[in-house]
Amino acid sequence: MIQLGTAPTGTAQRRAPSVPAQPGPPPGPSPDPQPTPRPGRRHAARLAGRIAGRLRAAPLTLTLLGVLWVVGGVTGALAHGPSRELLARIGVGLPTLAEGRWWTPFTSLIWCSSASSYVCTSLLLLLVGPVAENRLGRARTLAVLVVGQLLGTLLGTGLVGVGARAGEQWTGAVADQTACGPVTGLFALAGVLGFRLTVLWRRRLHLLVVLVPLVMTLYVGHLQSVQRFAGALLGLGVGALLARGRRQRSPLRSSHTETRVLVALCLVAAAFGPLIASLYDNATGLFNTFSELYFSHRLTPDEIADFCALSAHDCARANAVERIFDTPGRLMAALFPALLLVLAEGLRRGLRLAWRITVATELLWVALLVWLFTETGSAGGGVLQYFVEALLLPLLTTALLLATRQRFGLRLPGAVLARLGAVLGGALLIASAAYAGLGAAAAGQFEPSATFRGLVAGLPAQFLPPAYNDLLPDYPIAVGPFARLLEANCGLAFWAVALAALLVAFRRPVVHTDAADAARARALLTAHGGGTLSFISTWDGNHYWFDEEGRAAVAYRVLSTVALTTGDPFGEPEARVRAVAGFARYCDARGWTPCFYSVTPETEAAAGALGWRSLQVAEDTVVALPQLAFTGRKWQDIRTALNKAGKQGITAEWWAYRDAPLALRDQIRSISEEWVSEKGLPEMGFTLGGLEELDDPDVRLLVAVDAEGTVHGLTSWMPVYENGAPVGWTLDFMRRRSDGFRGVTEFLIASAALGFKEEGARFLSLSGAPLARSGQDAPPTGLQRMLDWMGRVLEPVYGFRSLLAFKAKFQPEYRPLYMAYPDPAALPSITRAIGKAYLPHLTAAQGVRLMRRLSS
């Protein structure tokens, strides 16, 4: 029997899913140890084997891939794309359809337009094809691919034809193009496939299916891009029709983490659009009109000649800009895309600073475009259309950021902000001083001869991309070698430091407001312990109060004027009771209303000695481990789950979340997103942990995995300390795959209980369920009856009572958890504070749904 025991961090241990008659031997080295491959190599080998297995199970994909490359090689299209004559016979477009070549929507499926297109198309086919064959079946996959290619190319071509006849410039410019390649059908297939995936990957795949061809259409604007976008829309429509009657979870309901990822992806698309368009000589997309605001292009000889025809100074400025592209300063051309990518990383992490900088950047672009339109002095239809098209992207991005602003509330610590400000300010000062000071010393290398004031006036040109130079006032132009060196590198050096500093600040973990207090509180908790929920005090968002001797602490958060605690005081046992009165005095001195929430009877009694009122708000469920044995009729469900898991080849693995393989972490996120999408209200916080709370080295993660590596469910366990070591474990995060093994939760909890028992733990807490209780205490008060009613009303959404009933399978001891408060008159503000703590990101629409549920 393989023990659950104490697995080294970053490695997994498995338990045979059967009930042992006697505890097995403790884990340790075998008498004759054999060399084993490293975990990283094992997982790489397993991943390679799974990929090979998926490909072997996808003969249709391999056949299509072979046909594509064989046809390309035989016709010579593989090296340089199909010739003009061949493209006129097999490509689909207005010219070929007008000539009656009805077969071109079909023949375009087995050719690609260039050598790079063959590579990209093959990768896309290998990504989408095997999964589609598995989820949709081979016949349906082939049908969707062919029909999607046929209808997508026809619809896209038809839209271009309609636009050209209406006199729209962009569509008129691409009306004579023909296109080939199976990517249109692949986008349609991906759109249909998304409806057969978990809600997390459905949302991500559908976003990419729309974003990729949309960005190509808006920036590149070729006929092929329009056809692919049409194919994507058709795939989404057909997928929605095929999914009717199937249970579909709403993709609009997502966790805070996933919403941040999706917003960041949209910003990445906005950053890459101009970069992709720059690779095409004839990009004609709508958003490409003012793409130089994002990505500066090298001036052509004709453009330089036009500037030189205006004046000698304009000619010198144009040549100066041209010379930039022959130096490292050419990197400044991609400054804004690079800035957007860095900001996207900050948005992915939910940082308020990144959100503010992004909004400010987008609004500055809007202001610049409005100013440029005003300066043209022309209200002609063509000019107005160009500016409206250019304004769409920053306005849409700003609207998206404003709509999701509540998801970006994480703040960097003050020390990090101070260091970031010092680095940015110092880099700006040094770069400016180097350009103006050293430039003044070499004044003769500028035209006209530079003065210090003139160089200072020219500083904006050094910190902006080359495309902005013709919008700036006159400034001295570098003509000598040393001056050119300053001009090419001062701004680049500043932005290299600035972007690196922002990226480092964004990627650092967001810690508590006072990291020193958080570390001190964790050390106190580890050394002396607290209640079964005390580990929640280490979560982000808490502040800490310490008694005068530093022997006890209280974790709390202030909402309006209510200081809401996170569980009991913790620290030395004899100091915990005194901490209740000490924290009350601390709050009173600051005008706050203290409220001890989810506390044990000991803390409730200490508050009662102060004349406070109390109310039961939850019930802890504790399972004693020393004598635990799953024998007898009352444990039948647990034994059944363990035995069924064994028959289905499902085992339990211990992991630390941060050290788990990427594939396993991704499945965990997918299962969590699937759970969130089922709720009409957002994921709760405060005393209920989420994905962010898993990433703690002291939290242990138990995962149910089958032989194929599929995660069926997971539980996370927080330590309960005493004298510097864990003596018990508390269940926090609990999720299961909707289509997975039905008894996975029972299996995981039972496996964890047996493992912790073998390690010598005294108890296991299944944690408390808010607004749920077994009813074993005294008769309820009026306020208690109101909370019981709220628990019944919210049961269909959050299932607290069902959760408490489920925990009864493990024959726990029920321990009430209380809320203690000093003044009944403060109950309305305390209620609002608790609601805001549990649902800090509740939107207006979700609030309306909640009120409807409460009033129905």
GROMACS .gro file of N, CA, C and O in nm, residues 535 654 694 698-702 714-719 729-733 748-750 752-753 756 764-766:
model
  112
  535PHE      N    1  -0.615   2.992   1.051
  535PHE     CA    2  -0.524   3.009   0.939
  535PHE      C    3  -0.578   3.109   0.837
  535PHE      O    4  -0.502   3.166   0.759
  654TRP      N    5  -0.115   1.414  -0.320
  654TRP     CA    6  -0.087   1.535  -0.243
  654TRP      C    7   0.003   1.627  -0.325
  654TRP      O    8   0.101   1.582  -0.384
  694LEU      N    9  -0.508   2.907  -0.245
  694LEU     CA   10  -0.438   2.778  -0.259
  694LEU      C   11  -0.288   2.796  -0.266
  694LEU      O   12  -0.212   2.706  -0.229
  698ASP      N   13   0.204   2.642   0.305
  698ASP     CA   14   0.157   2.563   0.419
  698ASP      C   15   0.024   2.495   0.392
  698ASP      O   16  -0.023   2.417   0.475
  699VAL      N   17  -0.040   2.528   0.282
  699VAL     CA   18  -0.169   2.466   0.246
  699VAL      C   19  -0.142   2.342   0.163
  699VAL      O   20  -0.064   2.345   0.069
  700ARG      N   21  -0.206   2.233   0.198
  700ARG     CA   22  -0.188   2.108   0.127
  700ARG      C   23  -0.308   2.080   0.038
  700ARG      O   24  -0.423   2.101   0.078
  701LEU      N   25  -0.280   2.033  -0.081
  701LEU     CA   26  -0.382   2.012  -0.183
  701LEU      C   27  -0.390   1.862  -0.212
  701LEU      O   28  -0.290   1.799  -0.244
  702LEU      N   29  -0.509   1.807  -0.201
  702LEU     CA   30  -0.532   1.666  -0.232
  702LEU      C   31  -0.619   1.657  -0.356
  702LEU      O   32  -0.730   1.712  -0.360
  714LEU      N   33  -1.088   1.802  -0.605
  714LEU     CA   34  -0.976   1.844  -0.522
  714LEU      C   35  -1.028   1.902  -0.391
  714LEU      O   36  -1.142   1.951  -0.383
  715THR      N   37  -0.945   1.894  -0.291
  715THR     CA   38  -0.970   1.960  -0.163
  715THR      C   39  -0.840   2.022  -0.116
  715THR      O   40  -0.731   1.972  -0.147
  716SER      N   41  -0.851   2.133  -0.043
  716SER     CA   42  -0.732   2.193   0.017
  716SER      C   43  -0.748   2.194   0.169
  716SER      O   44  -0.861   2.204   0.220
  717TRP      N   45  -0.636   2.186   0.239
  717TRP     CA   46  -0.637   2.169   0.384
  717TRP      C   47  -0.542   2.269   0.448
  717TRP      O   48  -0.425   2.277   0.412
  718MET      N   49  -0.596   2.345   0.544
  718MET     CA   50  -0.518   2.445   0.617
  718MET      C   51  -0.474   2.386   0.751
  718MET      O   52  -0.552   2.319   0.819
  719PRO      N   53  -0.352   2.414   0.793
  719PRO     CA   54  -0.304   2.358   0.920
  719PRO      C   55  -0.364   2.428   1.042
  719PRO      O   56  -0.395   2.547   1.038
  729TRP      N   57  -0.615   1.962   1.077
  729TRP     CA   58  -0.624   2.022   0.945
  729TRP      C   59  -0.769   2.062   0.918
  729TRP      O   60  -0.862   1.991   0.956
  730THR      N   61  -0.786   2.175   0.851
  730THR     CA   62  -0.919   2.230   0.823
  730THR      C   63  -0.944   2.233   0.673
  730THR      O   64  -0.862   2.284   0.597
  731LEU      N   65  -1.057   2.180   0.633
  731LEU     CA   66  -1.096   2.181   0.492
  731LEU      C   67  -1.133   2.323   0.449
  731LEU      O   68  -1.207   2.392   0.519
  732ASP      N   69  -1.082   2.364   0.334
  732ASP     CA   70  -1.118   2.496   0.282
  732ASP      C   71  -1.177   2.484   0.142
  732ASP      O   72  -1.296   2.486   0.121
  733PHE      N   73  -1.091   2.470   0.043
  733PHE     CA   74  -1.133   2.470  -0.098
  733PHE      C   75  -1.179   2.330  -0.136
  733PHE      O   76  -1.108   2.232  -0.114
  748LEU      N   77  -1.207   1.193  -0.143
  748LEU     CA   78  -1.097   1.282  -0.107
  748LEU      C   79  -1.093   1.309   0.043
  748LEU      O   80  -0.985   1.306   0.105
  749ILE      N   81  -1.207   1.336   0.102
  749ILE     CA   82  -1.209   1.365   0.246
  749ILE      C   83  -1.170   1.241   0.325
  749ILE      O   84  -1.091   1.248   0.422
  750ALA      N   85  -1.220   1.125   0.284
  750ALA     CA   86  -1.183   1.001   0.354
  750ALA      C   87  -1.034   0.972   0.338
  750ALA      O   88  -0.966   0.932   0.434
  752ALA      N   89  -0.798   1.191   0.286
  752ALA     CA   90  -0.725   1.289   0.367
  752ALA      C   91  -0.730   1.250   0.515
  752ALA      O   92  -0.629   1.259   0.586
  753ALA      N   93  -0.847   1.207   0.562
  753ALA     CA   94  -0.860   1.169   0.703
  753ALA      C   95  -0.766   1.054   0.737
  753ALA      O   96  -0.698   1.055   0.841
  756PHE      N   97  -0.399   1.190   0.732
  756PHE     CA   98  -0.368   1.272   0.849
  756PHE      C   99  -0.361   1.187   0.976
  756PHE      O  100  -0.281   1.213   1.066
  764LEU      N  101  -0.967   1.653   1.235
  764LEU     CA  102  -0.985   1.709   1.101
  764LEU      C  103  -1.114   1.790   1.104
  764LEU      O  104  -1.219   1.739   1.143
  765SER      N  105  -1.105   1.918   1.067
  765SER     CA  106  -1.224   2.004   1.065
  765SER      C  107  -1.273   2.017   0.922
  765SER      O  108  -1.196   2.047   0.830
  766LEU      N  109  -1.402   1.992   0.904
  766LEU     CA  110  -1.463   2.011   0.773
  766LEU      C  111  -1.511   2.153   0.755
  766LEU      O  112  -1.585   2.183   0.660
   0.00000   0.00000   0.00000
